[in-house]
Tab-separated table of C-alpha atoms in Angstrom:
chain	number	residue	atom	x	y	z
A	171	MET	CA	0.090	0.075	-0.012
A	172	ALA	CA	2.789	2.317	0.942
A	173	LEU	CA	4.633	1.683	-2.195
A	174	THR	CA	1.525	2.132	-4.131
A	175	MET	CA	0.944	5.699	-2.406
A	176	SER	CA	4.597	6.583	-3.186
A	177	THR	CA	4.486	5.667	-6.719
A	178	ASN	CA	1.277	7.497	-7.351
A	179	GLN	CA	2.812	10.856	-5.639
A	180	ALA	CA	5.642	10.486	-7.973
A	181	LEU	CA	3.545	10.331	-11.185
A	182	LEU	CA	1.451	13.279	-9.557
A	183	ASP	CA	4.766	15.082	-8.956
A	184	ALA	CA	6.003	14.499	-12.493
A	185	GLN	CA	2.568	15.582	-13.707
A	186	LEU	CA	2.767	19.026	-11.735
A	187	GLU	CA	6.349	19.505	-13.053
A	188	LEU	CA	4.974	18.675	-16.751
A	189	TRP	CA	2.381	20.996	-16.267
A	190	HIS	CA	4.415	23.895	-14.863
A	191	ASN	CA	6.672	23.802	-17.734
A	192	THR	CA	3.795	23.296	-20.279
A	193	PHE	CA	1.917	26.440	-18.832
A	194	GLY	CA	5.213	28.427	-18.574
A	195	TYR	CA	4.499	30.620	-21.440
A	196	ILE	CA	1.434	31.733	-19.784
A	197	LYS	CA	3.937	33.467	-17.135
A	198	SER	CA	5.321	35.319	-20.018
A	199	MET	CA	2.113	36.385	-21.691
A	200	ALA	CA	0.799	37.670	-18.132
A	201	LEU	CA	3.691	39.775	-18.065
A	202	LYS	CA	3.152	40.904	-21.425
A	203	SER	CA	-0.421	41.891	-20.650
A	204	ALA	CA	0.812	43.790	-17.369
A	205	LEU	CA	3.014	45.579	-20.048
A	206	ASP	CA	0.407	46.504	-22.407
A	207	LEU	CA	-1.922	47.605	-19.798
A	208	ARG	CA	0.884	49.481	-17.742
A	209	ILE	CA	-0.331	47.724	-14.611
A	210	ALA	CA	3.288	48.198	-12.859
A	211	ASP	CA	3.083	52.259	-13.886
A	212	ALA	CA	-0.369	52.209	-12.534
A	213	ILE	CA	0.550	50.969	-8.971
A	214	HIS	CA	3.666	53.012	-8.980
A	215	SER	CA	1.465	56.086	-9.697
A	216	LEU	CA	-1.021	55.118	-6.774
A	217	GLY	CA	1.994	55.341	-4.227
A	218	GLY	CA	3.275	51.725	-4.788
A	219	GLY	CA	0.228	50.137	-3.309
A	220	ALA	CA	-3.382	49.371	-4.929
A	221	THR	CA	-6.369	47.660	-4.811
A	222	LEU	CA	-8.036	45.962	-7.651
A	223	PRO	CA	-10.891	48.548	-8.118
A	224	GLN	CA	-7.969	51.320	-8.056
A	225	VAL	CA	-5.993	49.353	-10.594
A	226	VAL	CA	-9.087	49.014	-12.828
A	227	ALA	CA	-9.675	52.599	-12.679
A	228	ALA	CA	-6.203	53.819	-13.371
A	229	VAL	CA	-5.802	51.327	-16.475
A	230	LYS	CA	-9.284	52.325	-17.718
A	231	LEU	CA	-10.776	48.498	-18.163
A	232	HIS	CA	-14.269	47.932	-19.025
A	233	PRO	CA	-16.018	46.673	-15.799
A	234	SER	CA	-16.639	43.394	-17.356
A	235	LYS	CA	-13.257	42.632	-17.357
A	236	ILE	CA	-12.646	43.195	-13.727
A	237	PRO	CA	-13.071	39.250	-12.714
A	238	CYS	CA	-10.652	38.419	-15.408
A	239	LEU	CA	-8.005	41.233	-14.325
A	240	ARG	CA	-8.294	39.269	-10.794
A	241	ARG	CA	-7.079	36.325	-12.150
A	242	LEU	CA	-4.396	38.172	-14.162
A	243	MET	CA	-3.193	39.974	-11.146
A	244	ARG	CA	-3.118	36.551	-9.088
A	245	VAL	CA	-0.817	35.097	-11.733
A	246	LEU	CA	1.529	38.159	-11.442
A	247	ALA	CA	1.315	37.735	-7.592
A	248	ALA	CA	1.950	34.340	-7.724
A	249	THR	CA	5.174	34.607	-10.218
A	250	GLY	CA	6.713	37.336	-8.125
A	251	VAL	CA	6.011	40.261	-10.337
A	252	LEU	CA	3.702	41.762	-7.875
A	253	SER	CA	3.116	41.156	-4.093
A	254	ALA	CA	-0.636	40.879	-2.955
A	255	ASP	CA	-1.332	41.660	0.795
A	256	GLN	CA	-4.697	41.566	2.721
A	257	SER	CA	-5.913	44.951	2.754
A	258	PRO	CA	-5.783	46.656	6.395
A	259	SER	CA	-9.161	47.602	6.346
A	260	GLY	CA	-10.676	44.133	5.396
A	261	GLY	CA	-13.013	43.714	2.388
A	262	GLY	CA	-11.481	40.772	1.008
A	263	GLU	CA	-9.498	42.533	-1.756
A	264	PRO	CA	-5.488	42.441	-1.561
A	265	VAL	CA	-3.315	45.445	-1.944
A	266	TYR	CA	-1.125	44.918	-4.724
A	267	ALA	CA	2.188	46.462	-4.851
A	268	LEU	CA	5.488	46.524	-6.570
A	269	THR	CA	8.435	43.765	-5.966
A	270	PRO	CA	12.016	44.286	-7.099
A	271	VAL	CA	10.878	42.607	-10.360
A	272	SER	CA	8.217	45.129	-11.282
A	273	ARG	CA	10.245	48.202	-10.177
A	274	LEU	CA	12.455	47.464	-13.279
A	275	LEU	CA	9.402	48.145	-15.296
A	276	VAL	CA	8.855	51.982	-13.959
A	277	GLY	CA	10.584	55.142	-13.823
A	278	SER	CA	13.262	56.697	-15.849
A	279	SER	CA	16.423	55.070	-14.778
A	280	GLN	CA	17.110	51.174	-14.607
A	281	ASN	CA	13.837	50.588	-16.691
A	282	LEU	CA	13.867	47.412	-18.539
A	283	ALA	CA	10.435	47.667	-19.955
A	284	PRO	CA	11.635	48.308	-23.343
A	285	PHE	CA	13.790	45.295	-23.230
A	286	THR	CA	10.992	42.983	-21.781
A	287	ALA	CA	8.615	44.336	-24.608
A	288	MET	CA	11.156	43.336	-27.248
A	289	ILE	CA	11.435	39.789	-25.899
A	290	LEU	CA	7.752	39.463	-25.791
A	291	HIS	CA	6.896	41.065	-29.098
A	292	PRO	CA	4.939	38.560	-31.531
A	293	SER	CA	8.028	39.019	-33.895
A	294	PHE	CA	10.502	37.218	-31.351
A	295	VAL	CA	7.913	34.732	-29.872
A	296	ALA	CA	6.310	33.409	-33.058
A	297	PRO	CA	9.413	31.730	-34.341
A	298	PHE	CA	9.822	29.399	-31.209
A	299	LEU	CA	6.661	28.017	-32.161
A	300	GLU	CA	8.472	26.505	-35.004
A	301	LEU	CA	11.586	25.637	-33.206
A	302	GLY	CA	10.821	21.975	-33.660
A	303	THR	CA	10.548	22.146	-37.410
A	304	TRP	CA	13.597	24.518	-37.671
A	305	PHE	CA	15.594	21.705	-35.829
A	306	GLN	CA	14.390	19.163	-38.651
A	307	ASN	CA	16.266	21.411	-41.549
A	308	GLU	CA	20.094	20.458	-42.688
A	309	LEU	CA	22.791	22.787	-42.065
A	310	PRO	CA	23.262	25.104	-42.963
A	311	GLU	CA	20.155	26.731	-42.601
A	312	PRO	CA	18.354	30.167	-41.959
A	313	CYS	CA	18.025	31.565	-38.199
A	314	VAL	CA	14.893	30.643	-36.395
A	315	LEU	CA	13.991	34.002	-36.998
A	316	LYS	CA	14.515	34.216	-40.793
A	317	HIS	CA	12.778	30.596	-40.907
A	318	THR	CA	9.510	32.148	-39.592
A	319	HIS	CA	9.771	35.655	-41.138
A	320	GLY	CA	11.855	35.368	-44.014
A	321	LEU	CA	14.121	38.107	-42.822
A	322	THR	CA	17.027	37.995	-40.383
A	323	LEU	CA	16.893	40.444	-37.554
A	324	TRP	CA	19.302	42.882	-39.205
A	325	GLU	CA	17.518	42.911	-42.414
A	326	HIS	CA	14.184	43.257	-40.603
A	327	ALA	CA	15.476	46.154	-38.702
A	328	GLY	CA	17.053	47.803	-41.801
A	329	ARG	CA	13.624	47.793	-43.746
A	330	ASP	CA	11.037	48.431	-40.857
A	331	ALA	CA	11.706	51.834	-38.910
A	332	THR	CA	9.124	50.417	-36.117
A	333	PHE	CA	10.774	47.105	-35.718
A	334	ASP	CA	14.212	48.931	-35.681
A	335	ALA	CA	13.071	51.241	-32.839
A	336	LEU	CA	11.937	48.384	-30.967
A	337	VAL	CA	15.211	46.630	-31.075
A	338	ASN	CA	17.257	49.925	-30.244
A	339	ASP	CA	14.856	51.139	-27.348
A	340	SER	CA	15.405	47.607	-25.936
A	341	MET	CA	19.290	47.812	-26.156
A	342	VAL	CA	19.544	51.305	-24.924
A	343	SER	CA	17.277	50.245	-21.791
A	344	ASP	CA	19.575	47.203	-20.909
A	345	SER	CA	22.655	49.583	-21.599
A	346	GLN	CA	21.390	52.074	-18.880
A	347	PHE	CA	20.891	49.183	-16.630
A	348	ILE	CA	23.997	47.267	-16.878
A	349	MET	CA	26.461	49.575	-17.495
A	350	ASP	CA	25.792	51.592	-14.042
A	351	ILE	CA	26.220	48.053	-12.429
A	352	ALA	CA	29.465	47.166	-14.581
A	353	ILE	CA	31.314	50.210	-13.910
A	354	LYS	CA	30.686	50.162	-10.285
A	355	GLU	CA	31.562	46.605	-10.114
A	356	CYS	CA	34.529	46.433	-12.347
A	357	PRO	CA	35.961	50.184	-12.599
A	358	GLY	CA	39.340	48.656	-13.308
A	359	ALA	CA	37.964	47.262	-16.824
A	360	PHE	CA	37.593	50.800	-18.003
A	361	GLN	CA	40.600	52.565	-16.310
A	362	GLY	CA	43.953	53.147	-17.931
A	363	ILE	CA	42.819	53.766	-21.456
A	364	SER	CA	42.403	57.048	-23.491
A	365	SER	CA	40.162	55.925	-26.197
A	366	LEU	CA	37.318	53.081	-26.693
A	367	VAL	CA	35.122	52.158	-29.817
A	368	ASP	CA	31.710	50.419	-28.896
A	369	VAL	CA	31.386	47.978	-31.813
A	370	GLY	CA	27.686	47.488	-32.487
A	371	GLY	CA	26.945	49.902	-29.987
A	372	GLY	CA	23.569	50.973	-31.356
A	373	LEU	CA	22.395	54.628	-30.193
A	374	GLY	CA	25.316	54.588	-27.822
A	375	ALA	CA	23.975	54.270	-24.099
A	376	ALA	CA	26.743	52.012	-22.940
A	377	ALA	CA	29.445	54.414	-24.560
A	378	GLN	CA	27.777	57.375	-23.048
A	379	ALA	CA	28.070	55.719	-19.820
A	380	ILE	CA	31.474	55.012	-20.049
A	381	SER	CA	31.994	58.724	-21.083
A	382	LYS	CA	30.428	60.190	-18.363
A	383	GLU	CA	32.147	58.077	-15.624
A	384	PHE	CA	35.647	58.297	-17.366
A	385	PRO	CA	35.754	62.070	-19.040
A	386	GLY	CA	39.072	61.345	-20.013
A	387	VAL	CA	38.032	58.439	-22.191
A	388	LYS	CA	37.222	59.515	-25.860
A	389	CYS	CA	34.027	56.996	-26.680
A	390	SER	CA	33.087	56.228	-30.183
A	391	VAL	CA	30.307	53.907	-31.468
A	392	LEU	CA	30.517	51.815	-34.543
A	393	ASP	CA	27.482	50.291	-36.109
A	394	LEU	CA	25.648	50.138	-39.323
A	395	ASP	CA	24.581	52.990	-41.569
A	396	HIS	CA	20.820	53.029	-40.529
A	397	VAL	CA	21.607	52.980	-37.016
A	398	VAL	CA	24.068	55.649	-36.934
A	399	ALA	CA	21.679	57.882	-38.859
A	400	LYS	CA	19.381	57.743	-35.827
A	401	ALA	CA	22.053	58.378	-33.216
A	402	PRO	CA	21.712	61.660	-30.917
A	403	SER	CA	23.526	64.432	-32.162
A	404	ASP	CA	24.361	65.898	-28.469
A	405	SER	CA	25.481	62.710	-26.663
A	406	GLY	CA	29.351	63.579	-26.382
A	407	VAL	CA	29.953	60.405	-28.301
A	408	GLN	CA	31.230	60.166	-31.856
A	409	TYR	CA	29.099	57.680	-33.846
A	410	ILE	CA	30.961	56.058	-36.919
A	411	ALA	CA	29.156	54.329	-39.670
A	412	GLY	CA	30.886	50.843	-40.800
A	413	ASP	CA	31.127	47.215	-40.713
A	414	MET	CA	32.882	45.107	-38.020
A	415	PHE	CA	33.704	42.476	-40.366
A	416	GLU	CA	35.551	45.093	-42.701
A	417	SER	CA	37.693	46.862	-40.201
A	418	VAL	CA	37.417	48.412	-36.465
A	419	PRO	CA	38.472	52.038	-35.978
A	420	PRO	CA	41.710	52.401	-33.950
A	421	ALA	CA	41.605	52.760	-30.022
A	422	ASP	CA	42.948	51.726	-26.854
A	423	ALA	CA	39.956	49.499	-26.145
A	424	ILE	CA	37.210	47.892	-28.180
A	425	PHE	CA	34.181	47.231	-26.186
A	426	PHE	CA	31.471	44.657	-26.953
A	427	LYS	CA	28.116	44.423	-25.128
A	428	TRP	CA	25.816	41.575	-26.265
A	429	VAL	CA	27.334	41.411	-29.726
A	430	LEU	CA	29.795	38.478	-30.273
A	431	HIS	CA	26.851	35.771	-28.931
A	432	ASP	CA	25.014	36.881	-31.870
A	433	TRP	CA	27.729	35.082	-34.288
A	434	GLY	CA	29.295	31.982	-34.735
A	435	LYS	CA	32.969	30.986	-34.072
A	436	GLU	CA	34.315	31.880	-37.349
A	437	ASP	CA	32.599	35.300	-37.460
A	438	CYS	CA	33.807	36.079	-33.896
A	439	VAL	CA	37.515	34.910	-34.530
A	440	LYS	CA	37.234	37.476	-37.854
A	441	ILE	CA	35.790	40.414	-35.722
A	442	LEU	CA	38.490	39.936	-33.095
A	443	LYS	CA	41.384	39.791	-35.528
A	444	ASN	CA	40.102	43.319	-36.890
A	445	CYS	CA	40.057	44.512	-33.254
A	446	LYS	CA	43.554	43.235	-32.578
A	447	LYS	CA	44.689	45.339	-35.652
A	448	ALA	CA	43.009	48.253	-34.097
A	449	ILE	CA	44.391	48.416	-30.495
A	450	PRO	CA	47.937	48.712	-29.303
A	451	PRO	CA	50.044	46.334	-27.479
A	452	ARG	CA	48.900	45.372	-23.826
A	453	GLU	CA	51.475	47.340	-22.099
A	454	ASP	CA	50.161	50.593	-23.537
A	455	GLY	CA	46.601	49.556	-22.519
A	456	GLY	CA	45.277	47.733	-25.661
A	457	LYS	CA	42.523	45.296	-24.982
A	458	VAL	CA	39.100	44.067	-25.883
A	459	ILE	CA	36.192	44.365	-23.274
A	460	ILE	CA	33.172	42.210	-23.756
A	461	ILE	CA	30.006	42.025	-21.772
A	462	ASP	CA	28.291	38.482	-22.312
A	463	ILE	CA	27.324	35.340	-20.771
A	464	VAL	CA	29.896	33.036	-19.573
A	465	VAL	CA	27.896	29.627	-19.249
A	466	GLU	CA	28.545	28.039	-16.081
A	467	ASP	CA	28.478	24.360	-15.710
A	468	GLY	CA	27.243	23.165	-12.259
A	469	SER	CA	26.344	26.320	-10.803
A	470	SER	CA	24.659	26.227	-7.463
A	471	ASN	CA	22.189	28.777	-8.216
A	472	LEU	CA	19.411	26.704	-10.444
A	473	LYS	CA	17.668	29.838	-11.389
A	474	HIS	CA	21.200	31.499	-12.715
A	475	THR	CA	21.934	27.952	-14.739
A	476	GLU	CA	18.217	27.683	-16.218
A	477	THR	CA	18.238	31.352	-17.290
A	478	GLN	CA	21.639	30.884	-19.224
A	479	ALA	CA	20.209	27.682	-20.700
A	480	LEU	CA	17.242	29.509	-21.892
A	481	PHE	CA	19.311	32.312	-23.321
A	482	ASP	CA	21.475	29.760	-25.185
A	483	LEU	CA	18.425	28.410	-26.847
A	484	TYR	CA	16.983	31.922	-27.534
A	485	MET	CA	20.197	32.639	-29.691
A	486	THR	CA	18.617	30.013	-32.158
A	487	LEU	CA	16.953	33.250	-33.392
A	488	VAL	CA	20.018	34.801	-34.873
A	489	ASN	CA	22.188	31.466	-35.364
A	490	GLY	CA	23.886	32.882	-32.265
A	491	MET	CA	25.052	30.877	-29.088
A	492	GLU	CA	26.264	31.405	-25.690
A	493	ARG	CA	29.454	30.136	-24.763
A	494	ASP	CA	31.198	28.346	-21.686
A	495	GLU	CA	34.911	29.583	-20.761
A	496	GLN	CA	36.527	26.990	-22.950
A	497	GLU	CA	34.700	28.079	-26.143
A	498	TRP	CA	35.669	31.790	-25.356
A	499	LYS	CA	39.269	31.023	-24.813
A	500	SER	CA	39.344	29.027	-28.209
A	501	ILE	CA	37.920	31.975	-30.005
A	502	PHE	CA	40.427	34.547	-28.176
A	503	PHE	CA	43.576	32.451	-28.875
A	504	GLN	CA	42.626	31.594	-32.586
A	505	ALA	CA	42.061	35.605	-33.028
A	506	GLY	CA	45.687	35.778	-31.953
A	507	PHE	CA	45.129	37.068	-28.385
A	508	SER	CA	47.451	35.951	-25.480
A	509	ASP	CA	45.513	36.086	-22.073
A	510	TYR	CA	41.980	37.039	-20.782
A	511	LYS	CA	40.185	37.740	-17.517
A	512	ILE	CA	36.774	37.036	-16.534
A	513	SER	CA	34.775	38.900	-13.746
A	514	GLN	CA	31.567	37.379	-12.958
A	515	VAL	CA	29.826	40.480	-11.440
A	516	LEU	CA	26.884	40.938	-13.601
A	517	GLY	CA	24.548	38.035	-12.653
A	518	ALA	CA	23.767	35.781	-15.632
A	519	ARG	CA	26.711	37.795	-17.472
A	520	SER	CA	30.260	38.626	-17.081
A	521	ILE	CA	32.997	41.178	-17.965
A	522	ILE	CA	35.508	39.732	-20.001
A	523	GLU	CA	38.889	41.646	-20.740
A	524	VAL	CA	40.974	40.117	-23.639
A	525	TYR	CA	44.611	41.177	-24.049
A	526	PRO	CA	46.864	41.143	-27.254
């Protein structure tokens, strides 16, 4: 009898885990709904706490949707996007408040709403509905995004101004968030240099952050023509239209934030060889600075491990990949570099300094 109960419990636990993974996309879509409805902004404007009727009034929903909103709020609370505490005055309705997660979706600084909106945009979600079909194609094949939409990410951005703005705004929000932390946690990476080129730096948020903190460093951004054409004119950063596969402008340091993971090994080696030509020797301050994921095996932080694994699969969108230390090392040495240093100070990401 005890064995049967144990077996049944194991089956039920397995079913629960299966359901938890199967319905995982509902968590993402609930978060997208919260962004679309600006629920976090509404709660923030109400002083950081609000009852359901207050949220309904703030986001201007039709009264018929109140019961459905209650269910959405329950999911947001269960997944840690919001907190829900019983109202001190009673009445049965909880008071919803922001958590550290939802505080990243409001305000003017460290606001990751644009990045989250890009990840959850239908253009980026739809390709994963065809991931199984994509895997059945023989190599080489188009990336998952082109498999679905007929265009690569960069082709789409070059032809569609709205899509381009979605991507650029998301990268700006991520740069504003992560660069403040990177400069505080690893200032030595940016010290001892007089010039820096941010390759693939978009609208220049990362370069602007470096320039502001280290005014003695002349910062430039290298990106494609259509990106540079939309760059701000009063940022204090120079913008250069070009192609990193052709050449990289000379500087003491070349900087990449979330760029190299977009490309395969051969492309990364080619890009880094161009960087090596552009920088001085190590004793004169020459180096490449990379912000990217360094996949860790056997991390005790399960959420950290899962997030890195999810990001790695996500990069099939552009035929990119996340790499462990040995994979990065192989690229660096094949490109002609002699040494590197990894600083794991950015959560799931790291700062890598690569020396000629």
